[in-house]
Amino acid sequence: MRILITGGAGFIGSHLAEAHLDKGDEVTIIDDLSTGSMRNIEHFKDRPGFKYYLDSITNQHLAAELIDLADQIYHLAAAVGVRLIVESPVRTIETNIRGTEIVLHLAAKKRKRVLITSTSEVYGKTVKVPFREDDDLVMGSTDKGRWSYACSKAIDEFLAIAYWKEKKVPTVIARLFNTVGPRQTGQYGMVIPNFVDQALDGRPITIFGDGSQSRCFTHVNDVVGALMGLIAHPDAVGEVYNIGATTEVTIEQLAERIRHLTGSESPIVKIPYDEAYEGGFEDMQRRMPSIEKISRLIGYQPTYTLDQILLSVIQFRRG
Ligand code: UDP
């Protein structure tokens, strides 16, 4: 099988590329290194069957050639991370919408199978947990930068479904919840790599808000298995699937657990959202997926406990 991964030098993309190589597939990635890094693919970039292109998916000549050569396409190239979104809204909106338009447009010519990665952000401010794929999406107002990310990804989803309905391009949508593991950078605000680095360096561990907000964290290996299961399954076409875990932890508990597991003496401090992000920032209090739909289709169940996830990150950051 010939696999193309856009954003393949990113955190999730690089794990996905490696898993396909391990399976014996030919893997090509394209990444403009805007948030991805050569470091993520350094250890496997010379493996037989692997090719990488350091370019943007908006280079349509190259994108057309690569999509033509692929049997299956994972579109992961996107602007990610709440900090990046708040600081660079133009880049977020344009990258996310334009990139997906190009991939789907080019894939349509030969009706290639495409998996579009979306995000749990699309559920917006909804408070009804767990989040089901057919729930209403509840967005905040347009003057709050965060929601531009959610809306840009929602447009990507609409486009993918439209390409299936109207042009019979076999698309599938994966809504990724908080995914963590080795190679994730804390640079764009993600909480676990940040807390682990702070704990290991003896710097204060910075909880934004009061720490009562909760998340469910999934190890990247579980996510990769789910993505591979979805792209290969004929009944996934035209459908949306959550990928995540259902064990909730508050951010305060998370800070304490990381402090404990690293043996750190870092103080835990609380920073108001306005200072951490921008005035009027809106956070989600709880975010938990229903994984009923994906479990039914491919038998997906997360396998890593929170401690196993945290230890894998701690070990990676210690180097
Ligand atoms: N967060 C935090 N300290 C940090 C980074 C994030 O307390 O240094 C909080 C953030 O406000 C949110 C949670 O941790 O409530 C998860 O943040 P992340 O950006 O990892 O993911 P998302 O907000 O997309 O769930």
XYZ file of C-alpha atoms and ligand atoms in Angstrom:
344
model
C 0.000 0.000 0.000
C 1.268 3.521 -0.841
C 0.510 5.960 1.957
C 0.723 9.760 1.838
C 0.730 11.733 5.084
C 0.464 15.508 4.986
C 2.003 16.931 8.142
C 4.035 13.725 8.435
C 6.898 15.371 10.320
C 4.558 16.447 13.084
C 3.984 14.738 16.379
C 1.133 12.422 15.344
C 2.119 12.224 11.650
C 5.600 10.931 12.414
C 4.240 8.139 14.631
C 1.721 7.244 11.943
C 4.432 7.161 9.251
C 6.548 4.820 11.325
C 3.634 2.479 12.041
C 2.892 2.177 8.308
C 6.566 1.528 7.527
C 6.555 -1.211 10.182
C 3.594 -2.750 8.374
C 5.607 -2.869 5.148
C 3.836 0.002 3.398
C 5.518 2.655 1.261
C 5.199 5.991 3.036
C 5.593 9.491 1.641
C 5.218 12.555 3.782
C 4.941 16.229 2.965
C 5.557 18.787 5.683
C 6.537 22.457 5.596
C 8.078 22.160 9.079
C 5.903 25.024 10.344
C 5.094 23.058 13.487
C 6.654 19.724 12.499
C 10.352 19.022 12.822
C 13.085 16.991 11.128
C 13.921 15.676 14.578
C 10.652 13.710 14.540
C 11.629 11.702 11.448
C 15.424 11.687 11.796
C 15.610 8.105 13.095
C 13.596 6.584 10.244
C 14.125 8.923 7.311
C 16.559 6.527 5.599
C 14.341 3.469 5.861
C 13.496 1.790 2.551
C 10.085 2.781 1.246
C 10.148 6.186 2.950
C 10.232 9.536 1.136
C 9.869 13.021 2.528
C 9.181 16.378 0.916
C 9.776 19.578 2.850
C 7.155 21.695 1.213
C 3.692 23.074 1.713
C 0.584 21.248 0.663
C -0.359 24.500 -1.062
C 2.377 23.748 -3.634
C -0.267 22.290 -5.899
C 2.042 20.774 -8.519
C 3.815 18.696 -5.931
C 0.631 17.916 -4.013
C -1.037 16.691 -7.220
C 1.875 14.394 -8.016
C 2.027 12.929 -4.510
C -1.727 12.401 -4.266
C -1.727 10.705 -7.684
C 0.904 8.227 -6.496
C -0.873 7.358 -3.221
C -3.500 4.709 -2.454
C -4.493 6.267 0.875
C -4.040 9.832 2.087
C -4.020 11.063 5.667
C -4.414 14.832 5.876
C -2.823 15.951 9.127
C -1.169 19.182 7.999
C -2.836 21.920 10.040
C -2.219 24.727 12.496
C -2.528 23.186 15.952
C -2.254 24.257 19.560
C -4.353 26.796 21.417
C -1.420 29.204 21.839
C -0.645 29.233 18.112
C -4.305 29.778 17.319
C -4.644 32.730 19.663
C -1.381 34.292 18.469
C -1.659 33.605 14.707
C -5.334 33.529 13.769
C -4.823 34.360 10.074
C -2.368 31.539 9.620
C -4.679 29.133 11.461
C -7.763 29.863 9.406
C -5.966 29.985 6.066
C -3.797 26.906 6.608
C -6.636 24.773 7.836
C -9.177 25.623 5.192
C -6.934 26.036 2.138
C -4.911 22.881 2.840
C -7.989 20.690 3.121
C -9.577 22.237 0.010
C -6.479 21.419 -2.016
C -6.156 17.852 -0.745
C -9.812 17.028 -1.376
C -9.872 18.730 -4.769
C -6.833 16.765 -5.940
C -7.974 13.474 -4.384
C -11.319 13.811 -6.186
C -9.806 13.298 -9.627
C -9.132 9.617 -8.963
C -11.405 9.199 -5.973
C -8.577 8.433 -3.573
C -9.382 7.454 -0.025
C -8.739 10.399 2.305
C -8.793 10.611 6.086
C -9.214 14.178 7.344
C -8.086 14.791 10.910
C -10.357 17.105 12.832
C -10.424 17.967 16.502
C -12.519 17.823 19.652
C -12.403 21.654 19.501
C -15.307 21.468 17.047
C -17.630 20.576 19.937
C -16.914 24.092 21.181
C -18.570 25.074 24.435
C -20.936 22.160 24.645
C -21.377 20.934 28.236
C -23.142 17.655 27.617
C -20.577 14.879 28.156
C -19.603 12.529 26.656
C -19.469 14.249 23.263
C -21.155 12.228 20.533
C -20.398 12.659 16.861
C -23.984 13.690 16.060
C -24.203 16.306 18.844
C -24.753 19.981 18.018
C -21.588 22.094 17.881
C -21.694 25.128 20.189
C -19.359 27.899 19.065
C -18.399 31.071 20.868
C -18.476 34.511 19.287
C -16.171 35.490 16.419
C -14.177 37.998 18.475
C -12.701 35.132 20.490
C -9.741 33.789 18.512
C -10.002 30.259 19.843
C -13.252 29.575 17.980
C -11.696 30.335 14.601
C -9.816 27.073 14.927
C -12.981 25.153 15.758
C -14.834 26.749 12.843
C -11.994 26.173 10.376
C -11.966 22.492 11.290
C -15.760 22.299 11.107
C -15.540 23.675 7.547
C -12.971 20.967 6.769
C -15.474 18.388 8.001
C -18.301 19.859 5.918
C -16.030 19.801 2.873
C -14.995 16.189 3.403
C -18.600 15.071 3.756
C -19.606 17.147 0.730
C -16.883 15.548 -1.399
C -18.229 12.125 -0.426
C -21.873 12.982 -1.031
C -21.464 14.959 -4.211
C -18.338 13.544 -5.836
C -18.100 10.065 -4.309
C -14.612 10.671 -2.910
C -14.242 8.157 -0.061
C -13.480 10.437 2.877
C -13.497 9.718 6.602
C -13.202 12.210 9.460
C -11.379 11.601 12.739
C -12.007 14.012 15.624
C -8.918 13.757 17.781
C -9.181 14.480 21.492
C -6.173 15.401 23.664
C -3.373 13.234 22.278
C -0.006 12.940 23.982
C 3.239 11.008 23.864
C 6.887 11.273 22.907
C 7.801 14.015 20.357
C 4.941 16.347 21.248
C 6.276 19.849 21.736
C 5.094 22.152 24.484
C 5.838 25.149 22.268
C 2.234 25.641 21.188
C 0.733 25.392 24.645
C -0.042 21.686 25.122
C -0.340 21.001 28.785
C 1.506 17.709 29.384
C 4.841 18.493 27.678
C 4.763 21.899 29.384
C 4.105 20.513 32.858
C 6.741 17.786 32.417
C 9.395 20.281 31.268
C 8.536 22.639 34.126
C 8.722 19.797 36.644
C 12.021 18.455 35.280
C 13.595 21.942 35.205
C 12.369 22.798 38.707
C 10.333 25.742 37.348
C 6.812 26.496 38.627
C 4.117 24.252 37.123
C 1.624 26.689 35.612
C -2.050 25.810 35.893
C -4.216 28.136 33.787
C -7.497 28.995 35.496
C -8.379 27.257 38.748
C -7.326 23.756 37.612
C -10.803 22.263 38.010
C -11.173 21.876 34.215
C -10.656 18.290 33.086
C -9.428 16.453 30.021
C -9.086 12.832 28.854
C -5.637 12.057 27.473
C -4.856 9.388 24.866
C -1.453 7.970 24.015
C -0.401 8.637 20.426
C 0.077 4.897 19.759
C -3.600 4.276 20.509
C -4.544 7.155 18.202
C -2.344 5.835 15.385
C -3.974 2.389 15.627
C -7.407 4.005 15.424
C -6.476 6.133 12.384
C -5.148 3.070 10.543
C -8.297 1.127 11.400
C -10.540 3.914 10.137
C -8.828 4.575 6.815
C -8.930 0.870 5.973
C -12.571 0.241 6.882
C -15.076 0.503 4.014
C -17.975 1.404 6.334
C -16.110 4.431 7.732
C -16.584 6.344 4.489
C -18.590 9.566 4.815
C -18.617 9.246 8.612
C -17.183 11.160 11.583
C -15.459 9.340 14.464
C -14.181 10.513 17.830
C -10.780 9.167 18.845
C -9.905 9.628 22.492
C -9.925 8.182 25.974
C -12.681 8.328 28.560
C -10.697 8.593 31.799
C -10.996 12.150 33.071
C -8.364 14.009 35.059
C -8.490 17.608 36.273
C -5.585 19.858 35.342
C -4.793 20.293 39.032
C -4.627 16.499 39.545
C -2.485 16.298 36.436
C 0.003 18.852 37.795
C 0.239 16.956 41.085
C 0.675 13.597 39.346
C 3.465 14.925 37.119
C 5.179 16.522 40.107
C 5.017 13.168 41.893
C 6.172 10.998 38.965
C 9.135 13.255 38.184
C 10.088 13.578 41.876
C 10.075 17.337 41.307
C 9.893 20.033 43.959
C 8.453 22.606 41.580
C 5.737 24.755 43.112
C 2.306 24.541 41.449
C 0.989 28.008 40.580
C -2.331 29.210 39.154
C -2.412 31.814 36.390
C -5.641 33.528 35.292
C -6.685 32.731 31.712
C -6.500 36.408 30.739
C -2.792 36.389 31.531
C -2.096 32.966 30.076
C -3.843 33.553 26.731
C -5.752 36.759 26.038
C -8.537 38.817 27.579
C -11.909 37.045 27.498
C -10.372 33.640 26.744
C -12.929 30.839 27.029
C -11.859 27.372 28.120
C -13.818 24.135 28.119
C -14.541 22.799 31.563
C -14.850 19.172 30.517
C -14.044 17.378 27.313
C -14.787 13.695 27.028
C -15.507 11.671 23.891
C -18.094 9.009 23.399
C -16.066 6.229 21.777
C -19.068 4.019 21.165
C -19.132 4.615 17.419
C -15.483 3.816 16.732
C -15.515 0.880 19.158
C -18.439 -0.610 17.312
C -16.714 -0.231 13.942
C -13.137 -1.323 14.616
C -13.140 -2.493 18.250
C -11.096 0.546 19.315
C -10.307 0.853 23.028
C -7.528 3.008 24.497
C -4.888 0.813 26.143
C -2.539 3.245 27.954
C -3.263 4.375 31.514
C -2.589 8.004 32.453
C 0.548 7.005 34.374
C 1.878 5.045 31.387
C 1.255 8.066 29.180
C 2.964 10.433 31.602
C 5.949 8.111 32.097
C 6.448 7.812 28.320
C 6.579 11.613 28.061
C 8.838 11.987 31.104
C 11.258 9.393 29.722
C 11.301 11.116 26.335
C 11.882 14.581 27.805
C 14.693 13.266 29.996
C 16.293 12.061 26.742
N -3.122 24.375 30.523
C -2.535 24.721 31.733
N -1.209 25.060 31.737
C -0.427 25.018 30.618
C -1.046 24.647 29.395
C -2.396 24.333 29.393
O -3.191 24.746 32.785
O 0.780 25.326 30.713
C -4.549 23.992 30.553
C -5.397 24.653 29.451
O -5.870 25.915 29.861
C -6.531 23.637 29.300
C -5.826 22.291 29.573
O -4.639 22.602 30.294
O -7.540 23.824 30.242
C -5.456 21.528 28.310
O -4.748 22.414 27.462
P -4.136 22.004 26.062
O -3.707 23.266 25.374
O -3.129 20.921 26.243
O -5.349 21.325 25.295
P -6.869 21.827 25.013
O -7.109 23.141 25.645
O -6.936 21.871 23.542
O -7.706 20.747 25.626
